[in-house]
Amino acid sequence: KAGVTQTPRYLIKTRGQQVTLSCSPISGHRSVSWYQQTPGQGLQFLFEYFSETQRNKGNFPGRFSGRQFSNSRSEMNVSTLELGDSALYLCASSPRLAGAQETQYFGPGTRLLVL
Amino acid sequence: AQSVAQPEDQVNVAEGNPLTVKCTYSVSGNPYLFWYVQYPNRGLQFLLKYITGDNLVKGSYGFEAEFNKSQTSFHLKKPSALVSDSALYFCAVRPLDYAGGTSYGKLTFGQGTILTVHP
């Protein structure tokens, strides 16, 4: 079974621009979560989607948003990019709504560089 | 609020020796604990998890972890390290949200430990 795929793998943007990242979960998985990884802050939870609804959200500004489609694929969008948004953005999927016991499987990430 | 601490930024071991990567946690109620590994330019790869039951959990690639409730620890171990085990290791916790009954999605990660296995 194919793993979680993320596109694009690398992205360079300039401050003020916006960006959209895409994630395709493992086939049959219905929950998608997004995380940001930076050297300074480590891994931080952005949000989780299930059945096209955001179920949980981390402590990020409103510039960060996401959505999920009926086929469980998800996109996240960052508007008005700032230098500090440079990070590796990881998508994770799980079969069901990620309750406490669910294992999340991660994609390879999208590395975003903001200049 | 829940938190995870990995007290060692870096662990160095010789190939063939046992390895331990330490993790302690703080959470209200029952913790659900996970270990992930990240290789350069790759995403996180699931190793093992503790939900309930036996305190010794066995996972992928010969790794195991011991849950110790009294010490609030979940250390990752391997009896004989390989050079290919060199990577960045993350411990993570997901607690129950009593108000909602379930904590959706959010994994709280430690800062990570760089494991280097020398030939």
Coordinates of C-alpha atoms in Angstrom, one line a residue:
Chain A
K1 CA 0.0 0.0 0.0
A2 CA 1.4 3.4 -0.9
G3 CA 2.4 5.7 1.9
V4 CA 1.4 9.3 2.6
T5 CA 2.4 11.5 -0.3
Q6 CA 3.1 15.2 -0.2
T7 CA 3.5 17.7 -3.0
P8 CA 5.6 19.6 -3.7
R9 CA 8.6 18.3 -1.8
Y10 CA 10.4 21.6 -2.0
L11 CA 9.2 25.1 -2.3
I12 CA 10.8 28.6 -2.3
K13 CA 8.6 31.6 -1.8
T14 CA 9.1 35.3 -0.9
R15 CA 7.7 37.1 2.0
G16 CA 4.1 38.2 1.6
Q17 CA 3.2 35.4 -0.9
Q18 CA 0.9 32.6 -0.1
V19 CA 1.5 28.9 -0.6
T20 CA -0.7 25.7 -0.8
L21 CA 0.7 22.3 0.2
S22 CA -1.0 19.1 -0.7
C23 CA -1.3 15.7 1.1
S24 CA -2.7 12.4 -0.1
P25 CA -3.2 10.0 2.8
I26 CA -2.7 6.3 2.8
S27 CA -5.6 4.6 0.9
G28 CA -8.5 4.1 3.2
H29 CA -7.3 6.6 5.8
R30 CA -9.8 9.2 6.6
S31 CA -7.9 11.4 9.1
V32 CA -5.2 13.9 8.1
S33 CA -3.1 15.9 10.5
W34 CA -0.5 18.6 9.7
Y35 CA 2.6 19.4 11.7
Q36 CA 5.3 22.0 11.3
Q37 CA 8.9 21.1 12.1
T38 CA 11.6 23.8 12.7
P39 CA 15.0 23.6 14.4
G40 CA 13.9 26.0 17.1
Q41 CA 10.4 24.9 17.9
G42 CA 10.6 21.3 17.0
L43 CA 7.4 19.5 15.9
Q44 CA 4.2 21.4 16.4
F45 CA 0.7 20.4 15.6
L46 CA -1.2 22.6 13.2
F47 CA -4.6 20.9 12.7
E48 CA -6.5 17.7 12.0
Y49 CA -9.2 17.0 9.5
F50 CA -11.7 14.2 9.4
S51 CA -14.7 13.9 7.1
E52 CA -13.9 17.2 5.6
T53 CA -14.2 18.9 9.0
Q54 CA -11.4 20.5 11.1
R55 CA -11.5 18.6 14.4
N56 CA -8.6 20.1 16.3
K57 CA -6.3 23.1 15.8
G58 CA -3.0 24.0 17.3
N59 CA -1.7 27.4 18.3
F60 CA -1.0 29.0 15.0
P61 CA -2.2 32.3 13.6
G62 CA -5.1 32.5 11.2
R63 CA -2.7 32.7 8.3
F64 CA -2.5 29.0 8.5
S65 CA -5.6 27.2 7.2
G66 CA -6.5 23.9 5.7
R67 CA -9.2 21.8 4.2
Q68 CA -10.0 18.2 3.3
F69 CA -11.8 16.9 0.3
S70 CA -14.3 14.1 0.0
N71 CA -11.5 11.7 -1.1
S72 CA -9.6 12.5 2.2
R73 CA -6.9 14.4 0.4
S74 CA -6.0 17.6 2.3
E75 CA -4.4 20.9 1.5
M76 CA -3.0 23.5 3.8
N77 CA -2.5 27.1 2.9
V78 CA -0.3 29.7 4.4
S79 CA -1.1 33.3 3.5
T80 CA 1.2 36.4 3.8
L81 CA 4.3 34.3 4.3
E82 CA 6.8 35.4 6.9
L83 CA 10.5 34.3 7.2
G84 CA 9.6 32.3 10.3
D85 CA 7.3 30.1 8.2
S86 CA 10.3 28.4 6.7
A87 CA 10.0 24.8 7.9
L88 CA 9.3 21.2 7.0
Y89 CA 5.6 20.7 6.9
L90 CA 4.6 17.1 7.6
C91 CA 1.3 15.5 6.9
A92 CA 0.1 12.4 8.8
S93 CA -2.8 10.1 8.2
S94 CA -4.6 7.5 10.3
P95 CA -7.5 5.2 9.4
R96 CA -10.0 6.8 11.8
L97 CA -10.3 10.0 13.7
A98 CA -7.0 10.1 15.5
G99 CA -8.2 9.2 19.0
A100 CA -5.6 8.5 21.7
Q101 CA -4.6 5.1 20.5
E102 CA -4.4 5.7 16.8
T103 CA -1.1 5.6 15.0
Q104 CA -0.4 8.4 12.6
Y105 CA 1.7 7.7 9.6
F106 CA 3.8 10.5 8.2
G107 CA 4.6 11.6 4.7
P108 CA 8.1 12.8 3.6
G109 CA 7.2 16.4 4.1
T110 CA 7.3 19.6 2.1
R111 CA 10.3 21.8 2.8
L112 CA 9.3 25.5 2.5
L113 CA 11.9 28.2 2.3
V114 CA 10.7 31.8 2.6
L115 CA 13.1 34.5 1.4
Chain B
A1 CA -1.1 20.5 29.5
Q2 CA 0.9 17.6 28.4
S3 CA 4.7 17.7 27.7
V4 CA 7.5 15.4 26.7
A5 CA 11.2 15.7 27.5
Q6 CA 14.1 14.0 25.9
P7 CA 16.9 15.0 28.2
E8 CA 19.7 14.1 25.8
D9 CA 20.2 16.1 22.6
Q10 CA 22.6 13.5 21.4
V11 CA 23.5 9.8 22.2
N12 CA 26.6 8.1 20.9
V13 CA 27.1 4.4 21.0
A14 CA 29.4 1.8 19.3
E15 CA 27.9 -0.6 16.9
G16 CA 26.9 -3.8 18.7
N17 CA 26.4 -2.2 22.0
P18 CA 23.0 -1.7 23.6
L19 CA 21.4 1.7 23.2
T20 CA 19.0 3.7 25.2
V21 CA 17.2 6.9 24.2
K22 CA 15.4 8.5 27.1
C23 CA 12.0 10.1 27.3
T24 CA 9.9 11.4 30.2
Y25 CA 6.4 12.7 30.0
S26 CA 3.9 14.8 31.9
V27 CA 0.2 14.3 31.2
S28 CA -3.0 14.1 33.2
G29 CA -4.5 10.7 33.2
N30 CA -3.4 7.8 31.1
P31 CA -0.7 8.5 28.6
Y32 CA -0.5 7.0 25.2
L33 CA 3.2 7.1 24.1
F34 CA 4.8 6.8 20.8
W35 CA 8.3 6.6 19.3
Y36 CA 9.1 7.8 15.8
V37 CA 12.4 8.0 13.9
Q38 CA 13.4 10.5 11.3
Y39 CA 16.2 9.9 8.7
P40 CA 17.7 12.9 6.9
N41 CA 15.3 14.5 4.4
R42 CA 12.6 12.1 5.3
G43 CA 9.4 12.2 7.3
L44 CA 8.7 10.5 10.6
Q45 CA 8.6 6.7 10.7
F46 CA 6.6 4.9 13.4
L47 CA 8.5 2.6 15.6
L48 CA 6.2 1.6 18.5
K49 CA 3.5 2.7 20.9
Y50 CA 2.3 2.0 24.4
I51 CA -1.4 2.0 25.0
T52 CA -2.0 -0.3 27.9
G53 CA -0.9 -3.7 29.2
D54 CA 2.6 -5.0 29.2
N55 CA 5.1 -2.3 30.2
L56 CA 7.6 -3.6 27.6
V57 CA 6.6 -2.8 24.1
K58 CA 8.3 -4.3 21.1
G59 CA 8.4 -2.5 17.8
S60 CA 10.0 -2.3 14.4
Y61 CA 13.7 -3.0 13.6
G62 CA 14.4 -4.6 16.9
F63 CA 13.5 -1.6 19.0
E64 CA 11.6 -1.9 22.3
A65 CA 10.5 0.6 24.9
E66 CA 9.8 0.3 28.6
F67 CA 6.9 2.2 30.1
N68 CA 7.5 3.1 33.8
K69 CA 4.5 4.9 35.3
S70 CA 6.1 5.7 38.6
Q71 CA 9.0 7.4 36.9
T72 CA 6.8 8.8 34.1
S73 CA 9.3 7.5 31.5
F74 CA 9.2 5.6 28.2
H75 CA 12.8 4.9 27.2
L76 CA 13.6 3.5 23.8
K77 CA 16.1 0.6 23.8
K78 CA 17.8 -1.8 21.4
P79 CA 20.1 -4.7 22.6
S80 CA 22.6 -4.3 19.7
A81 CA 22.9 -1.0 17.8
L82 CA 23.6 -0.8 14.1
V83 CA 25.2 2.0 12.2
S84 CA 22.0 2.2 10.2
D85 CA 20.1 3.1 13.4
S86 CA 21.8 6.5 13.3
A87 CA 18.9 9.0 13.0
L88 CA 16.8 11.5 14.9
Y89 CA 14.4 10.0 17.4
F90 CA 11.2 11.5 18.7
C91 CA 9.1 10.5 21.7
A92 CA 5.5 11.7 21.6
V93 CA 2.5 11.6 23.8
R94 CA -1.2 11.9 23.2
P95 CA -3.4 12.2 26.3
L96 CA -7.1 11.8 26.8
D97 CA -9.0 15.0 26.8
Y98 CA -11.5 14.4 29.6
A99 CA -13.8 17.0 28.5
G100 CA -14.2 15.6 25.1
G101 CA -13.4 12.0 25.9
T102 CA -10.7 11.9 23.2
S103 CA -7.8 14.0 22.2
Y104 CA -8.1 14.3 18.5
G105 CA -5.0 14.1 16.5
K106 CA -2.6 16.2 18.4
L107 CA 0.7 14.4 19.2
T108 CA 3.0 16.4 21.5
F109 CA 6.6 15.7 20.6
G110 CA 9.8 15.9 22.5
Q111 CA 12.6 17.9 21.0
G112 CA 14.3 14.9 19.6
T113 CA 17.5 13.0 20.2
I114 CA 20.2 12.5 17.6
L115 CA 21.5 8.9 17.8
T116 CA 24.9 8.2 16.3
V117 CA 26.1 4.7 16.1
H118 CA 29.9 4.4 15.4
P119 CA 31.3 1.5 13.5

